[in-house]
PDB file of C-alpha atoms in Angstrom:
ATOM      1  CA  UNK A 133       0.014   0.022   0.046  1.00 48.00           C
ATOM      2  CA  UNK A 134       2.660   2.295   0.850  1.00 48.00           C
ATOM      3  CA  UNK A 135       4.502   1.733  -2.400  1.00 51.00           C
ATOM      4  CA  UNK A 136       1.433   2.547  -4.341  1.00 46.00           C
ATOM      5  CA  UNK A 137       0.978   5.707  -2.350  1.00 48.00           C
ATOM      6  CA  UNK A 138       4.689   6.710  -2.968  1.00 48.00           C
ATOM      7  CA  UNK A 139       4.059   6.157  -6.687  1.00 48.00           C
ATOM      8  CA  UNK A 140       1.050   8.368  -6.628  1.00 46.00           C
ATOM      9  CA  UNK A 141       2.624  11.215  -4.772  1.00 44.00           C
ATOM     10  CA  UNK A 142       5.722  10.832  -7.299  1.00 48.00           C
ATOM     11  CA  UNK A 143       3.268  11.087 -10.361  1.00 47.00           C
ATOM     12  CA  UNK A 144       1.479  14.082  -8.866  1.00 43.00           C
ATOM     13  CA  UNK A 145       4.670  15.875  -7.999  1.00 46.00           C
ATOM     14  CA  UNK A 146       6.038  15.102 -11.619  1.00 51.00           C
ATOM     15  CA  UNK A 147       2.669  16.600 -13.202  1.00 46.00           C
ATOM     16  CA  UNK A 148       2.964  19.916 -11.179  1.00 43.00           C
ATOM     17  CA  UNK A 149       5.435  21.524 -13.465  1.00 44.00           C
ATOM     18  CA  UNK A 150       3.065  20.927 -16.378  1.00 41.00           C
ATOM     19  CA  UNK A 151       0.113  22.005 -14.285  1.00 37.00           C
ATOM     20  CA  UNK A 152       1.701  25.343 -13.332  1.00 36.00           C
ATOM     21  CA  UNK A 153       2.867  25.956 -17.044  1.00 35.00           C
ATOM     22  CA  UNK A 154      -0.763  25.508 -18.119  1.00 34.00           C
ATOM     23  CA  UNK A 155      -1.930  28.018 -15.357  1.00 35.00           C
ATOM     24  CA  UNK A 156       0.713  30.370 -16.302  1.00 36.00           C
ATOM     25  CA  UNK A 157       0.017  30.441 -20.034  1.00 37.00           C
ATOM     26  CA  UNK A 158      -1.169  33.524 -21.698  1.00 40.00           C
ATOM     27  CA  UNK A 159      -4.934  33.864 -22.667  1.00 41.00           C
ATOM     28  CA  UNK A 160      -6.267  32.648 -26.052  1.00 45.00           C
ATOM     29  CA  UNK A 161      -5.146  34.757 -29.027  1.00 46.00           C
ATOM     30  CA  UNK A 162      -7.432  37.235 -30.755  1.00 49.00           C
ATOM     31  CA  UNK A 163     -10.071  36.019 -33.236  1.00 84.00           C
ATOM     32  CA  UNK A 164     -11.839  37.828 -35.843  1.00 92.00           C
ATOM     33  CA  UNK A 165     -13.008  38.561 -39.355  1.00 95.00           C
ATOM     34  CA  UNK A 166     -14.969  41.415 -41.296  1.00 97.00           C
ATOM     35  CA  UNK A 167     -18.678  41.375 -41.085  1.00 97.00           C
ATOM     36  CA  UNK A 168     -19.250  44.456 -43.255  1.00 97.00           C
ATOM     37  CA  UNK A 169     -18.363  44.115 -46.137  1.00 97.00           C
ATOM     38  CA  UNK A 170     -19.209  40.643 -45.293  1.00 97.00           C
ATOM     39  CA  UNK A 171     -16.093  38.120 -45.371  1.00 97.00           C
ATOM     40  CA  UNK A 172     -16.549  34.688 -46.887  1.00 96.00           C
ATOM     41  CA  UNK A 173     -15.722  33.173 -43.629  1.00 95.00           C
ATOM     42  CA  UNK A 174     -18.567  34.974 -41.700  1.00 95.00           C
ATOM     43  CA  UNK A 175     -20.996  34.853 -44.552  1.00 96.00           C
ATOM     44  CA  UNK A 176     -20.868  30.986 -44.829  1.00 94.00           C
ATOM     45  CA  UNK A 177     -20.805  30.486 -40.726  1.00 92.00           C
ATOM     46  CA  UNK A 178     -23.993  29.651 -38.972  1.00 90.00           C
ATOM     47  CA  UNK A 179     -24.067  33.346 -38.073  1.00 90.00           C
ATOM     48  CA  UNK A 180     -24.348  34.058 -41.731  1.00 90.00           C
ATOM     49  CA  UNK A 181     -28.003  33.581 -41.961  1.00 89.00           C
ATOM     50  CA  UNK A 182     -29.475  33.434 -45.666  1.00 90.00           C
ATOM     51  CA  UNK A 183     -25.823  33.745 -47.150  1.00 93.00           C
ATOM     52  CA  UNK A 184     -24.853  30.698 -45.444  1.00 93.00           C
ATOM     53  CA  UNK A 185     -27.541  28.918 -47.464  1.00 93.00           C
ATOM     54  CA  UNK A 186     -26.071  30.086 -50.814  1.00 95.00           C
ATOM     55  CA  UNK A 187     -24.695  27.826 -53.234  1.00 96.00           C
ATOM     56  CA  UNK A 188     -21.118  29.192 -52.843  1.00 96.00           C
ATOM     57  CA  UNK A 189     -21.295  28.567 -49.245  1.00 95.00           C
ATOM     58  CA  UNK A 190     -22.663  25.048 -49.586  1.00 94.00           C
ATOM     59  CA  UNK A 191     -19.787  24.351 -52.031  1.00 95.00           C
ATOM     60  CA  UNK A 192     -17.286  25.858 -49.574  1.00 94.00           C
ATOM     61  CA  UNK A 193     -18.414  23.713 -46.663  1.00 91.00           C
ATOM     62  CA  UNK A 194     -18.369  20.564 -48.943  1.00 90.00           C
ATOM     63  CA  UNK A 195     -14.890  21.204 -50.002  1.00 90.00           C
ATOM     64  CA  UNK A 196     -13.566  22.142 -46.596  1.00 72.00           C
ATOM     65  CA  UNK A 197     -11.131  19.659 -44.964  1.00 65.00           C
ATOM     66  CA  UNK A 198     -12.850  19.907 -41.408  1.00 64.00           C
ATOM     67  CA  UNK A 199     -15.847  22.105 -41.275  1.00 59.00           C
ATOM     68  CA  UNK A 200     -15.961  22.071 -37.426  1.00 59.00           C
ATOM     69  CA  UNK A 201     -12.331  23.512 -37.398  1.00 65.00           C
ATOM     70  CA  UNK A 202     -13.084  26.246 -39.918  1.00 76.00           C
ATOM     71  CA  UNK A 203     -14.343  28.696 -37.313  1.00 90.00           C
ATOM     72  CA  UNK A 204     -15.218  32.039 -38.986  1.00 91.00           C
ATOM     73  CA  UNK A 205     -13.038  33.829 -36.694  1.00 91.00           C
ATOM     74  CA  UNK A 206      -9.821  31.844 -36.625  1.00 92.00           C
ATOM     75  CA  UNK A 207      -8.368  32.097 -39.957  1.00 95.00           C
ATOM     76  CA  UNK A 208      -4.765  32.936 -38.901  1.00 95.00           C
ATOM     77  CA  UNK A 209      -1.168  31.951 -39.313  1.00 96.00           C
ATOM     78  CA  UNK A 210       1.530  32.374 -36.891  1.00 96.00           C
ATOM     79  CA  UNK A 211       5.125  33.666 -37.544  1.00 96.00           C
ATOM     80  CA  UNK A 212       4.395  35.172 -40.901  1.00 96.00           C
ATOM     81  CA  UNK A 213       6.280  38.300 -40.307  1.00 94.00           C
ATOM     82  CA  UNK A 214       5.108  40.161 -43.277  1.00 95.00           C
ATOM     83  CA  UNK A 215       6.064  37.536 -45.775  1.00 96.00           C
ATOM     84  CA  UNK A 216       2.634  36.816 -46.840  1.00 97.00           C
ATOM     85  CA  UNK A 217       3.398  36.272 -50.440  1.00 96.00           C
ATOM     86  CA  UNK A 218       5.952  33.844 -49.647  1.00 96.00           C
ATOM     87  CA  UNK A 219       4.026  31.719 -47.208  1.00 96.00           C
ATOM     88  CA  UNK A 220       0.752  31.766 -49.045  1.00 98.00           C
ATOM     89  CA  UNK A 221       0.576  30.389 -52.568  1.00 97.00           C
ATOM     90  CA  UNK A 222      -1.460  31.806 -55.338  1.00 98.00           C
ATOM     91  CA  UNK A 223      -4.925  30.427 -55.610  1.00 98.00           C
ATOM     92  CA  UNK A 224      -5.170  30.039 -51.759  1.00 98.00           C
ATOM     93  CA  UNK A 225      -5.261  33.730 -50.508  1.00 98.00           C
ATOM     94  CA  UNK A 226      -8.814  33.403 -49.061  1.00 98.00           C
ATOM     95  CA  UNK A 227      -7.885  30.180 -47.092  1.00 96.00           C
ATOM     96  CA  UNK A 228      -4.459  31.393 -46.101  1.00 96.00           C
ATOM     97  CA  UNK A 229      -3.325  27.969 -47.366  1.00 95.00           C
ATOM     98  CA  UNK A 230      -5.061  26.212 -44.502  1.00 94.00           C
ATOM     99  CA  UNK A 231      -6.897  23.027 -45.455  1.00 93.00           C
ATOM    100  CA  UNK A 232      -9.819  23.603 -42.910  1.00 92.00           C
ATOM    101  CA  UNK A 233     -10.672  26.653 -45.047  1.00 94.00           C
ATOM    102  CA  UNK A 234      -9.963  25.607 -48.575  1.00 95.00           C
ATOM    103  CA  UNK A 235     -13.385  25.830 -49.848  1.00 95.00           C
ATOM    104  CA  UNK A 236     -13.150  29.622 -49.465  1.00 96.00           C
ATOM    105  CA  UNK A 237     -10.558  29.515 -52.548  1.00 97.00           C
ATOM    106  CA  UNK A 238     -13.175  28.129 -54.811  1.00 97.00           C
ATOM    107  CA  UNK A 239     -13.262  30.467 -57.990  1.00 98.00           C
ATOM    108  CA  UNK A 240     -16.768  31.388 -58.728  1.00 97.00           C
ATOM    109  CA  UNK A 241     -18.927  34.522 -59.349  1.00 97.00           C
ATOM    110  CA  UNK A 242     -21.686  33.834 -56.787  1.00 97.00           C
ATOM    111  CA  UNK A 243     -20.084  34.382 -53.346  1.00 98.00           C
ATOM    112  CA  UNK A 244     -22.245  36.629 -51.051  1.00 97.00           C
ATOM    113  CA  UNK A 245     -21.367  40.083 -51.672  1.00 97.00           C
ATOM    114  CA  UNK A 246     -21.656  43.649 -50.532  1.00 97.00           C
ATOM    115  CA  UNK A 247     -22.846  46.580 -52.707  1.00 97.00           C
ATOM    116  CA  UNK A 248     -20.581  49.661 -52.609  1.00 97.00           C
ATOM    117  CA  UNK A 249     -19.761  52.773 -54.804  1.00 95.00           C
ATOM    118  CA  UNK A 250     -16.603  53.369 -56.363  1.00 96.00           C
ATOM    119  CA  UNK A 251     -14.634  56.119 -54.701  1.00 95.00           C
ATOM    120  CA  UNK A 252     -17.046  55.995 -51.724  1.00 95.00           C
ATOM    121  CA  UNK A 253     -16.135  56.401 -48.143  1.00 96.00           C
ATOM    122  CA  UNK A 254     -16.038  53.058 -46.563  1.00 96.00           C
ATOM    123  CA  UNK A 255     -16.073  51.959 -42.898  1.00 97.00           C
ATOM    124  CA  UNK A 256     -15.090  48.299 -42.593  1.00 98.00           C
ATOM    125  CA  UNK A 257     -16.360  46.540 -39.486  1.00 98.00           C
ATOM    126  CA  UNK A 258     -14.051  43.807 -38.419  1.00 97.00           C
ATOM    127  CA  UNK A 259     -15.577  41.803 -35.520  1.00 96.00           C
ATOM    128  CA  UNK A 260     -13.098  40.526 -32.899  1.00 92.00           C
ATOM    129  CA  UNK A 261     -13.541  38.608 -29.522  1.00 80.00           C
ATOM    130  CA  UNK A 262     -10.477  39.775 -27.868  1.00 82.00           C
ATOM    131  CA  UNK A 263      -8.576  43.185 -28.156  1.00 85.00           C
ATOM    132  CA  UNK A 264      -5.202  43.107 -29.543  1.00 87.00           C
ATOM    133  CA  UNK A 265      -2.789  45.631 -31.075  1.00 93.00           C
ATOM    134  CA  UNK A 266      -1.775  45.260 -34.777  1.00 95.00           C
ATOM    135  CA  UNK A 267      -2.105  46.866 -38.143  1.00 97.00           C
ATOM    136  CA  UNK A 268      -4.852  46.388 -40.762  1.00 98.00           C
ATOM    137  CA  UNK A 269      -4.294  46.434 -44.411  1.00 98.00           C
ATOM    138  CA  UNK A 270      -6.990  46.782 -47.094  1.00 98.00           C
ATOM    139  CA  UNK A 271      -6.377  45.636 -50.706  1.00 98.00           C
ATOM    140  CA  UNK A 272      -8.574  45.772 -53.629  1.00 98.00           C
ATOM    141  CA  UNK A 273      -8.362  43.630 -56.754  1.00 98.00           C
ATOM    142  CA  UNK A 274      -7.141  45.261 -60.082  1.00 96.00           C
ATOM    143  CA  UNK A 275      -9.565  46.286 -62.777  1.00 92.00           C
ATOM    144  CA  UNK A 276     -10.140  43.090 -64.908  1.00 93.00           C
ATOM    145  CA  UNK A 277     -10.202  40.856 -61.963  1.00 97.00           C
ATOM    146  CA  UNK A 278     -12.020  37.630 -62.840  1.00 97.00           C
ATOM    147  CA  UNK A 279     -13.972  35.917 -59.891  1.00 97.00           C
ATOM    148  CA  UNK A 280     -14.034  32.617 -61.842  1.00 97.00           C
ATOM    149  CA  UNK A 281     -10.426  32.311 -61.628  1.00 98.00           C
ATOM    150  CA  UNK A 282      -8.256  31.483 -58.696  1.00 97.00           C
ATOM    151  CA  UNK A 283      -7.241  34.573 -56.741  1.00 98.00           C
ATOM    152  CA  UNK A 284      -3.441  35.376 -57.049  1.00 98.00           C
ATOM    153  CA  UNK A 285      -1.235  38.021 -55.532  1.00 98.00           C
ATOM    154  CA  UNK A 286      -0.812  39.617 -58.807  1.00 98.00           C
ATOM    155  CA  UNK A 287      -4.705  40.202 -58.891  1.00 98.00           C
ATOM    156  CA  UNK A 288      -4.207  42.546 -55.955  1.00 98.00           C
ATOM    157  CA  UNK A 289      -2.598  46.123 -55.976  1.00 94.00           C
ATOM    158  CA  UNK A 290       1.007  45.953 -54.497  1.00 93.00           C
ATOM    159  CA  UNK A 291       0.314  48.346 -51.859  1.00 96.00           C
ATOM    160  CA  UNK A 292      -2.810  48.656 -49.532  1.00 98.00           C
ATOM    161  CA  UNK A 293      -5.340  51.392 -50.267  1.00 97.00           C
ATOM    162  CA  UNK A 294      -5.901  51.763 -46.663  1.00 98.00           C
ATOM    163  CA  UNK A 295      -4.190  50.942 -43.400  1.00 98.00           C
ATOM    164  CA  UNK A 296      -5.092  51.409 -39.836  1.00 97.00           C
ATOM    165  CA  UNK A 297      -2.721  50.942 -36.726  1.00 97.00           C
ATOM    166  CA  UNK A 298      -4.063  49.878 -33.355  1.00 96.00           C
ATOM    167  CA  UNK A 299      -7.731  50.904 -33.777  1.00 96.00           C
ATOM    168  CA  UNK A 300      -9.923  50.740 -30.626  1.00 94.00           C
ATOM    169  CA  UNK A 301     -12.158  47.728 -30.212  1.00 94.00           C
ATOM    170  CA  UNK A 302     -15.692  49.188 -29.686  1.00 94.00           C
ATOM    171  CA  UNK A 303     -18.805  47.005 -29.201  1.00 93.00           C
ATOM    172  CA  UNK A 304     -16.947  44.023 -30.296  1.00 93.00           C
ATOM    173  CA  UNK A 305     -15.486  45.331 -33.406  1.00 96.00           C
ATOM    174  CA  UNK A 306     -12.799  47.463 -35.027  1.00 97.00           C
ATOM    175  CA  UNK A 307     -13.959  50.040 -37.470  1.00 97.00           C
ATOM    176  CA  UNK A 308     -11.465  50.976 -40.124  1.00 97.00           C
ATOM    177  CA  UNK A 309     -12.301  53.979 -42.216  1.00 97.00           C
ATOM    178  CA  UNK A 310     -11.242  54.412 -45.740  1.00 97.00           C
ATOM    179  CA  UNK A 311     -11.894  55.662 -49.308  1.00 96.00           C
ATOM    180  CA  UNK A 312     -12.404  53.033 -52.054  1.00 96.00           C
ATOM    181  CA  UNK A 313     -10.440  53.408 -55.321  1.00 95.00           C
ATOM    182  CA  UNK A 314     -12.535  55.137 -57.906  1.00 94.00           C
ATOM    183  CA  UNK A 315     -11.183  53.449 -61.053  1.00 93.00           C
ATOM    184  CA  UNK A 316     -12.761  50.153 -60.894  1.00 92.00           C
ATOM    185  CA  UNK A 317     -16.488  48.870 -61.105  1.00 93.00           C
ATOM    186  CA  UNK A 318     -18.431  45.631 -61.024  1.00 96.00           C
ATOM    187  CA  UNK A 319     -17.406  42.500 -58.950  1.00 97.00           C
ATOM    188  CA  UNK A 320     -14.199  42.821 -57.024  1.00 98.00           C
ATOM    189  CA  UNK A 321     -12.581  41.472 -53.934  1.00 98.00           C
ATOM    190  CA  UNK A 322     -11.518  43.370 -50.914  1.00 98.00           C
ATOM    191  CA  UNK A 323      -8.570  41.593 -49.144  1.00 98.00           C
ATOM    192  CA  UNK A 324      -7.976  42.334 -45.290  1.00 98.00           C
ATOM    193  CA  UNK A 325      -4.856  41.495 -43.680  1.00 98.00           C
ATOM    194  CA  UNK A 326      -4.480  41.904 -39.894  1.00 96.00           C
ATOM    195  CA  UNK A 327      -0.907  41.818 -38.614  1.00 96.00           C
ATOM    196  CA  UNK A 328      -1.077  41.391 -34.820  1.00 94.00           C
ATOM    197  CA  UNK A 329       1.793  42.865 -32.931  1.00 94.00           C
ATOM    198  CA  UNK A 330       0.823  41.430 -29.458  1.00 91.00           C
ATOM    199  CA  UNK A 331       0.595  37.917 -30.768  1.00 92.00           C
ATOM    200  CA  UNK A 332       2.560  36.159 -33.647  1.00 94.00           C
ATOM    201  CA  UNK A 333      -0.499  35.741 -35.708  1.00 95.00           C
ATOM    202  CA  UNK A 334      -1.575  37.131 -38.972  1.00 97.00           C
ATOM    203  CA  UNK A 335      -5.393  37.117 -40.149  1.00 97.00           C
ATOM    204  CA  UNK A 336      -6.627  36.824 -43.783  1.00 98.00           C
ATOM    205  CA  UNK A 337     -10.111  37.621 -45.089  1.00 97.00           C
ATOM    206  CA  UNK A 338     -11.752  37.817 -48.365  1.00 98.00           C
ATOM    207  CA  UNK A 339     -14.851  40.139 -48.858  1.00 98.00           C
ATOM    208  CA  UNK A 340     -16.721  40.060 -52.127  1.00 98.00           C
ATOM    209  CA  UNK A 341     -17.969  43.431 -53.317  1.00 98.00           C
ATOM    210  CA  UNK A 342     -19.910  44.723 -56.130  1.00 97.00           C
ATOM    211  CA  UNK A 343     -18.734  48.426 -56.962  1.00 96.00           C
ATOM    212  CA  UNK A 344     -21.175  50.667 -58.923  1.00 95.00           C
ATOM    213  CA  UNK A 345     -20.226  53.907 -60.423  1.00 88.00           C
ATOM    214  CA  UNK A 346     -20.860  56.931 -57.970  1.00 75.00           C
ATOM    215  CA  UNK A 347     -23.834  59.057 -58.891  1.00 54.00           C
ATOM    216  CA  UNK A 348     -23.230  62.292 -60.452  1.00 60.00           C
ATOM    217  CA  UNK A 349     -22.741  65.279 -57.936  1.00 50.00           C
ATOM    218  CA  UNK A 350     -22.551  62.918 -55.001  1.00 46.00           C
ATOM    219  CA  UNK A 351     -19.615  61.910 -52.811  1.00 49.00           C
ATOM    220  CA  UNK A 352     -19.541  58.429 -53.913  1.00 43.00           C
ATOM    221  CA  UNK A 353     -21.735  57.096 -51.019  1.00 41.00           C
ATOM    222  CA  UNK A 354     -23.386  53.658 -51.181  1.00 40.00           C
ATOM    223  CA  UNK A 355     -26.798  53.553 -52.836  1.00 38.00           C
ATOM    224  CA  UNK A 356     -29.799  53.090 -50.946  1.00 32.00           C
ATOM    225  CA  UNK A 357     -32.500  50.615 -51.814  1.00 29.00           C
ATOM    226  CA  UNK A 358     -36.078  51.759 -52.661  1.00 26.00           C
ATOM    227  CA  UNK A 359     -37.192  48.543 -51.017  1.00 27.00           C
ATOM    228  CA  UNK A 360     -35.173  49.007 -47.783  1.00 27.00           C
ATOM    229  CA  UNK A 361     -36.800  48.024 -44.555  1.00 28.00           C
ATOM    230  CA  UNK A 362     -34.673  50.186 -42.492  1.00 29.00           C
ATOM    231  CA  UNK A 363     -32.986  53.707 -42.910  1.00 30.00           C
ATOM    232  CA  UNK A 364     -30.784  53.601 -45.853  1.00 30.00           C
ATOM    233  CA  UNK A 365     -27.552  53.709 -43.824  1.00 30.00           C
ATOM    234  CA  UNK A 366     -28.238  50.293 -42.282  1.00 30.00           C
ATOM    235  CA  UNK A 367     -30.659  48.705 -44.820  1.00 28.00           C
ATOM    236  CA  UNK A 368     -29.722  46.089 -47.385  1.00 33.00           C
ATOM    237  CA  UNK A 369     -30.229  45.877 -51.057  1.00 34.00           C
ATOM    238  CA  UNK A 370     -32.302  43.209 -52.681  1.00 29.00           C
ATOM    239  CA  UNK A 371     -30.934  44.126 -56.201  1.00 31.00           C
ATOM    240  CA  UNK A 372     -29.257  41.391 -58.238  1.00 33.00           C
ATOM    241  CA  UNK A 373     -25.460  41.331 -59.021  1.00 39.00           C
ATOM    242  CA  UNK A 374     -24.620  42.155 -62.642  1.00 37.00           C
ATOM    243  CA  UNK A 375     -25.065  38.977 -64.468  1.00 38.00           C
ATOM    244  CA  UNK A 376     -25.829  36.800 -61.440  1.00 41.00           C
ATOM    245  CA  UNK A 377     -29.620  36.375 -62.173  1.00 37.00           C
ATOM    246  CA  UNK A 378     -30.642  37.423 -58.574  1.00 37.00           C
ATOM    247  CA  UNK A 379     -29.228  34.195 -57.183  1.00 41.00           C
ATOM    248  CA  UNK A 380     -26.546  35.913 -55.213  1.00 50.00           C
ATOM    249  CA  UNK A 381     -26.960  37.599 -51.726  1.00 55.00           C
ATOM    250  CA  UNK A 382     -26.120  41.114 -51.998  1.00 54.00           C
ATOM    251  CA  UNK A 383     -25.579  43.463 -48.996  1.00 56.00           C
ATOM    252  CA  UNK A 384     -25.590  47.233 -48.831  1.00 50.00           C
ATOM    253  CA  UNK A 385     -22.611  48.730 -47.081  1.00 52.00           C
ATOM    254  CA  UNK A 386     -23.383  49.541 -43.378  1.00 53.00           C
ATOM    255  CA  UNK A 387     -25.742  46.505 -42.836  1.00 46.00           C
ATOM    256  CA  UNK A 388     -23.929  45.137 -39.778  1.00 37.00           C
ATOM    257  CA  UNK A 389     -26.941  44.837 -37.744  1.00 33.00           C
ATOM    258  CA  UNK A 390     -29.381  43.705 -40.099  1.00 33.00           C
ATOM    259  CA  UNK A 391     -28.625  41.926 -43.332  1.00 38.00           C
ATOM    260  CA  UNK A 392     -31.352  41.364 -46.020  1.00 33.00           C
ATOM    261  CA  UNK A 393     -30.479  39.261 -48.919  1.00 36.00           C
ATOM    262  CA  UNK A 394     -31.548  38.683 -52.593  1.00 34.00           C
ATOM    263  CA  UNK A 395     -34.022  36.044 -51.594  1.00 33.00           C
ATOM    264  CA  UNK A 396     -35.561  38.348 -49.078  1.00 32.00           C
ATOM    265  CA  UNK A 397     -34.170  36.576 -45.980  1.00 33.00           C
ATOM    266  CA  UNK A 398     -33.076  38.651 -43.246  1.00 34.00           C
ATOM    267  CA  UNK A 399     -30.165  37.615 -40.799  1.00 38.00           C
ATOM    268  CA  UNK A 400     -29.290  39.476 -37.470  1.00 36.00           C
ATOM    269  CA  UNK A 401     -25.685  39.636 -36.689  1.00 41.00           C
ATOM    270  CA  UNK A 402     -25.171  38.327 -33.086  1.00 43.00           C
ATOM    271  CA  UNK A 403     -22.622  38.972 -30.651  1.00 43.00           C
ATOM    272  CA  UNK A 404     -20.775  36.149 -29.294  1.00 44.00           C
ATOM    273  CA  UNK A 405     -19.033  35.687 -25.975  1.00 44.00           C
ATOM    274  CA  UNK A 406     -15.218  35.821 -26.033  1.00 44.00           C
ATOM    275  CA  UNK A 407     -13.628  32.520 -26.699  1.00 44.00           C
ATOM    276  CA  UNK A 408     -10.839  31.782 -24.193  1.00 42.00           C
TER     277      UNK A 408
END
């Protein structure tokens, strides 16, 4: 009996260093992704509402290596250190090269998208569960971008059209103010990179957008819909994408609270408790 007790005590003492290490470990790293303009990860998540039932999202879930592992706010790579184009191969920009998210790289023109106006002011809403310091970089695809082809680094401008360093986390989101380039229209892709400085992680996000020409005499603000169910600044458009046959969910910029899709389905963006 004494030998058993001695062995048990020895095992417990041997496990104490591991226990103390676990207790002293830092909290979970930040998680996040754009919700407006809606990112593919969020649109296709259970919180994406009508967009999650779109053909593109169904195909993405079917192509993913592990749908349970592909959390909308966890597409990140550690230790990139600014070498994005070396670490992530062409054709895998939206997944970051992570197998769990490979469905996000499917080249197709019916991804859930947000309708904006070229040259308009933009406030990108980036939901996050834990505040961290870091720099956001926003890139837009070049004129002539073809969504039916795999996205390559050469499809993006060499420099971001907007950056933001250490923005405040307010109401569970960072809000990045920018002005969209005025020299391209139609279906484009907004690529967001968040380089953490308080963690070793870099986050990648793809948001599909449809850019219309700004109205004459206007500042290029997003166009409201006559069918809006809320004030224009927060309502969604039910208009179809050009050439999409009214089958693709299209959101109006600013629809971070209520999103109304092409099929008339509304989805409320719900806050989620921080994941530790």
